Each structure stands twice: as structure tokens, then as C-alpha cells.
Amino acid sequence: MNDIENKFFEKYKELDSLCKDVLNSNQGVTQYICEMEKTSGRGRHYVDSWDYDYKMLKHVRWVRNNIAHGNGSSECSENDIKYVKDFYQRIMQQKDPFSIIYQRQNEIKKRTVKQSEIKPNPYINNRKTTNKNRGYTRLAVGIFIVIIVVLLMIMSRLLGNS
């Protein structure tokens, strides 16, 4: 192995170990790729780099396998090392694809919970007026008008007799 391959191999092992811990698996990067393959389109649309990460993880796994089992002529580059290091950091900072999906889904859940917690204002009448309520109101207004008319008639007779 040359220096680039050694450096890549060490960084890949670190990433693989982290993936094993995060996914609680003995497969590491391979398990991360499998989980990506199982993820529906609904989750994928939250992650702009989904396709790129998927292709690169498969590529760096292939490079790793070539180094480990090949004849010594791998296609390992500095860009591969950089990607492995960057992806490791993204997992640590919770900016990898699955962390992004998890965060977005939690945001949606929180918004949904907040909307369901909105309660009607008790100081505002939110009740609908029913026909029964209208009938009682009309009856009360009618009785009030009759009482006023009777009082006016009584007062006009009293004033007329004086």
C-alpha cells in the first residue's frame, strides 16, 4: 500500500467504526448504505446531497475493498480521503443524511403539536347560534315590546286624566 492508500484506509476504518456505533450494527458503512437504500423518497427529499452521498459511500467502500483485497493498484485519491473525513465530521455534527431527516421530521412533529395545542379563546363567543336560541331571543324582544306599549298606554291615560 502506498501512503495515500494507508491514509485512506485509516480514515475509512474510523468512519466504518462510527457508522457501526451510530447504527448499532457490525456492518458500518455497508449498513449505512443499506439504510439509505431502504429509505423512502419521502425522507430523501429533505437531503439535497442524498444522491451524491449514496454514490460516494458506495465508491469509497469499493475503494476500500480494492485496497484490502486487490492487487495493489487501487484508484484511491486525495478526494476520496477528503470525502471520508468530511462525512465522518458530518455524522459527528449531525449533518449527515439521516440526522437531517430526523431533524426535519421532528420540526414537522413540533409544528403539528403546536397547532393542535391552540385552544379557542374563552373571551370570544365561539358558539354557533342555533334556531332554538333565535326563538328565545325573538320571544324576549316581543315581550319587551308589549311591556313598553302597555306602559306607554298607561302613562298616556294617566297624563290624559290629569
mmCIF file of C-alpha atoms in Angstrom:
data_model
loop_
_atom_site.group_PDB
_atom_site.id
_atom_site.type_symbol
_atom_site.label_atom_id
_atom_site.label_comp_id
_atom_site.label_asym_id
_atom_site.label_seq_id
_atom_site.Cartn_x
_atom_site.Cartn_y
_atom_site.Cartn_z
ATOM 1 C CA MET A 1 0.000 0.000 0.000
ATOM 2 C CA ASN A 2 1.204 3.499 -0.769
ATOM 3 C CA ASP A 3 0.857 6.499 1.573
ATOM 4 C CA ILE A 4 -2.445 7.683 0.091
ATOM 5 C CA GLU A 5 -3.936 4.204 0.420
ATOM 6 C CA ASN A 6 -2.722 3.903 4.027
ATOM 7 C CA LYS A 7 -4.176 7.284 4.916
ATOM 8 C CA PHE A 8 -7.461 6.427 3.184
ATOM 9 C CA PHE A 9 -7.633 3.023 4.871
ATOM 10 C CA GLU A 10 -7.180 4.563 8.345
ATOM 11 C CA LYS A 11 -9.810 7.247 7.757
ATOM 12 C CA TYR A 12 -12.205 4.683 6.293
ATOM 13 C CA LYS A 13 -11.793 2.456 9.368
ATOM 14 C CA GLU A 14 -12.664 5.442 11.578
ATOM 15 C CA LEU A 15 -15.783 6.164 9.515
ATOM 16 C CA ASP A 16 -16.738 2.489 9.482
ATOM 17 C CA SER A 17 -16.391 2.291 13.259
ATOM 18 C CA LEU A 18 -18.511 5.413 13.740
ATOM 19 C CA CYS A 19 -21.222 4.025 11.440
ATOM 20 C CA LYS A 20 -21.213 0.783 13.437
ATOM 21 C CA ASP A 21 -21.747 2.744 16.652
ATOM 22 C CA VAL A 22 -24.402 5.063 15.242
ATOM 23 C CA LEU A 23 -26.374 2.297 13.547
ATOM 24 C CA ASN A 24 -25.749 -0.304 16.246
ATOM 25 C CA SER A 25 -24.514 -2.705 13.598
ATOM 26 C CA ASN A 26 -21.410 -4.703 12.768
ATOM 27 C CA GLN A 27 -21.602 -3.648 9.113
ATOM 28 C CA GLY A 28 -20.608 0.046 9.402
ATOM 29 C CA VAL A 29 -20.524 1.882 6.073
ATOM 30 C CA THR A 30 -22.225 -1.056 4.377
ATOM 31 C CA GLN A 31 -25.128 -0.779 6.839
ATOM 32 C CA TYR A 32 -25.338 2.980 6.266
ATOM 33 C CA ILE A 33 -25.649 2.309 2.516
ATOM 34 C CA CYS A 34 -28.306 -0.374 3.140
ATOM 35 C CA GLU A 35 -30.294 2.023 5.317
ATOM 36 C CA MET A 36 -30.115 4.632 2.557
ATOM 37 C CA GLU A 37 -31.467 2.072 0.099
ATOM 38 C CA LYS A 38 -34.381 1.330 2.446
ATOM 39 C CA THR A 39 -35.265 4.985 2.954
ATOM 40 C CA SER A 40 -38.319 6.152 1.069
ATOM 41 C CA GLY A 41 -38.401 9.102 -1.269
ATOM 42 C CA ARG A 42 -40.324 10.984 1.396
ATOM 43 C CA GLY A 43 -37.251 11.170 3.619
ATOM 44 C CA ARG A 44 -34.787 11.648 0.796
ATOM 45 C CA HIS A 45 -36.279 14.924 -0.373
ATOM 46 C CA TYR A 46 -35.132 16.582 2.867
ATOM 47 C CA VAL A 47 -31.470 15.971 1.940
ATOM 48 C CA ASP A 48 -30.004 17.837 -1.034
ATOM 49 C CA SER A 49 -26.847 15.722 -1.043
ATOM 50 C CA TRP A 50 -28.649 12.359 -0.828
ATOM 51 C CA ASP A 51 -27.696 11.013 -4.259
ATOM 52 C CA TYR A 52 -24.142 12.308 -4.050
ATOM 53 C CA ASP A 53 -23.602 10.806 -0.585
ATOM 54 C CA TYR A 54 -25.081 7.487 -1.656
ATOM 55 C CA LYS A 55 -22.811 7.264 -4.707
ATOM 56 C CA MET A 56 -19.735 8.396 -2.792
ATOM 57 C CA LEU A 57 -20.283 5.958 0.073
ATOM 58 C CA LYS A 58 -20.564 3.129 -2.431
ATOM 59 C CA HIS A 59 -17.446 4.413 -4.188
ATOM 60 C CA VAL A 60 -15.308 4.690 -1.040
ATOM 61 C CA ARG A 61 -16.459 1.245 0.078
ATOM 62 C CA TRP A 62 -15.376 -0.091 -3.333
ATOM 63 C CA VAL A 63 -12.009 1.685 -2.998
ATOM 64 C CA ARG A 64 -11.571 0.207 0.478
ATOM 65 C CA ASN A 65 -12.352 -3.296 -0.800
ATOM 66 C CA ASN A 66 -9.905 -2.838 -3.691
ATOM 67 C CA ILE A 67 -7.161 -1.830 -1.279
ATOM 68 C CA ALA A 68 -7.913 -4.677 1.136
ATOM 69 C CA HIS A 69 -8.381 -7.441 -1.441
ATOM 70 C CA GLY A 70 -6.858 -6.065 -4.632
ATOM 71 C CA ASN A 71 -3.528 -6.409 -6.318
ATOM 72 C CA GLY A 72 -2.179 -3.087 -5.111
ATOM 73 C CA SER A 73 -3.446 -0.865 -7.915
ATOM 74 C CA SER A 74 -6.381 0.984 -6.370
ATOM 75 C CA GLU A 75 -7.951 4.147 -7.692
ATOM 76 C CA CYS A 76 -7.707 5.899 -4.336
ATOM 77 C CA SER A 77 -7.329 9.677 -4.489
ATOM 78 C CA GLU A 78 -6.965 12.585 -2.092
ATOM 79 C CA ASN A 79 -10.606 13.449 -2.881
ATOM 80 C CA ASP A 80 -11.664 10.054 -1.532
ATOM 81 C CA ILE A 81 -9.783 10.727 1.698
ATOM 82 C CA LYS A 82 -11.337 14.188 1.915
ATOM 83 C CA TYR A 83 -14.845 12.794 1.414
ATOM 84 C CA VAL A 84 -14.376 10.128 4.107
ATOM 85 C CA LYS A 85 -13.075 12.740 6.569
ATOM 86 C CA ASP A 86 -15.871 15.183 5.709
ATOM 87 C CA PHE A 87 -18.588 12.552 6.010
ATOM 88 C CA TYR A 88 -17.195 11.479 9.383
ATOM 89 C CA GLN A 89 -17.422 15.098 10.560
ATOM 90 C CA ARG A 90 -20.949 15.475 9.213
ATOM 91 C CA ILE A 91 -22.063 12.473 11.249
ATOM 92 C CA MET A 92 -20.382 13.910 14.337
ATOM 93 C CA GLN A 93 -22.078 17.281 13.763
ATOM 94 C CA GLN A 94 -25.425 15.624 12.977
ATOM 95 C CA LYS A 95 -25.397 16.946 9.417
ATOM 96 C CA ASP A 96 -25.368 13.590 7.638
ATOM 97 C CA PRO A 97 -28.438 12.456 5.643
ATOM 98 C CA PHE A 98 -30.128 10.510 8.460
ATOM 99 C CA SER A 99 -29.566 13.281 11.000
ATOM 100 C CA ILE A 100 -31.084 15.808 8.605
ATOM 101 C CA ILE A 101 -34.140 13.600 8.037
ATOM 102 C CA TYR A 102 -34.561 13.092 11.784
ATOM 103 C CA GLN A 103 -34.308 16.833 12.470
ATOM 104 C CA ARG A 104 -36.800 17.765 9.742
ATOM 105 C CA GLN A 105 -39.308 15.161 10.881
ATOM 106 C CA ASN A 106 -39.034 16.439 14.455
ATOM 107 C CA GLU A 107 -39.631 20.013 13.256
ATOM 108 C CA ILE A 108 -42.791 18.858 11.500
ATOM 109 C CA LYS A 109 -43.981 16.976 14.597
ATOM 110 C CA LYS A 110 -43.384 20.033 16.788
ATOM 111 C CA ARG A 111 -45.351 22.256 14.401
ATOM 112 C CA THR A 112 -48.198 19.748 14.343
ATOM 113 C CA VAL A 113 -48.264 19.534 18.143
ATOM 114 C CA LYS A 114 -48.206 23.328 18.498
ATOM 115 C CA GLN A 115 -51.125 23.699 16.092
ATOM 116 C CA SER A 116 -53.165 21.085 17.961
ATOM 117 C CA GLU A 117 -52.460 22.870 21.254
ATOM 118 C CA ILE A 118 -54.174 26.061 20.053
ATOM 119 C CA LYS A 119 -57.341 26.377 22.105
ATOM 120 C CA PRO A 120 -60.275 28.670 21.426
ATOM 121 C CA ASN A 121 -60.227 31.998 23.243
ATOM 122 C CA PRO A 122 -62.747 31.786 26.104
ATOM 123 C CA TYR A 123 -63.376 35.535 25.850
ATOM 124 C CA ILE A 124 -64.665 35.219 22.328
ATOM 125 C CA ASN A 125 -68.026 33.595 21.738
ATOM 126 C CA ASN A 126 -67.206 30.655 19.509
ATOM 127 C CA ARG A 127 -70.632 29.029 19.838
ATOM 128 C CA LYS A 128 -72.841 28.801 16.820
ATOM 129 C CA THR A 129 -76.266 30.373 17.121
ATOM 130 C CA THR A 130 -78.968 27.751 16.813
ATOM 131 C CA ASN A 131 -82.580 28.171 15.748
ATOM 132 C CA LYS A 132 -83.607 27.431 19.337
ATOM 133 C CA ASN A 133 -81.502 30.377 20.586
ATOM 134 C CA ARG A 134 -83.026 32.643 17.934
ATOM 135 C CA GLY A 135 -86.543 31.656 19.027
ATOM 136 C CA TYR A 136 -85.877 32.607 22.660
ATOM 137 C CA THR A 137 -84.376 35.908 21.582
ATOM 138 C CA ARG A 138 -87.403 36.758 19.426
ATOM 139 C CA LEU A 139 -89.775 35.852 22.266
ATOM 140 C CA ALA A 140 -87.884 38.075 24.732
ATOM 141 C CA VAL A 141 -87.872 41.010 22.292
ATOM 142 C CA GLY A 142 -91.598 40.548 21.647
ATOM 143 C CA ILE A 143 -92.433 40.522 25.374
ATOM 144 C CA PHE A 144 -90.260 43.607 25.895
ATOM 145 C CA ILE A 145 -92.114 45.478 23.124
ATOM 146 C CA VAL A 146 -95.515 44.504 24.583
ATOM 147 C CA ILE A 147 -94.449 45.745 28.039
ATOM 148 C CA ILE A 148 -93.285 49.070 26.553
ATOM 149 C CA VAL A 149 -96.576 49.502 24.652
ATOM 150 C CA VAL A 150 -98.621 48.719 27.790
ATOM 151 C CA LEU A 151 -96.545 51.176 29.854
ATOM 152 C CA LEU A 152 -96.993 53.862 27.199
ATOM 153 C CA MET A 153 -100.765 53.312 27.196
ATOM 154 C CA ILE A 154 -100.937 53.501 30.990
ATOM 155 C CA MET A 155 -98.853 56.670 31.034
ATOM 156 C CA SER A 156 -100.930 58.313 28.315
ATOM 157 C CA ARG A 157 -104.171 57.612 30.289
ATOM 158 C CA LEU A 158 -102.630 58.929 33.476
ATOM 159 C CA LEU A 159 -101.443 62.053 31.725
ATOM 160 C CA GLY A 160 -104.774 62.408 29.913
ATOM 161 C CA ASN A 161 -106.758 62.261 33.216
ATOM 162 C CA SER A 162 -104.749 64.966 34.899
#
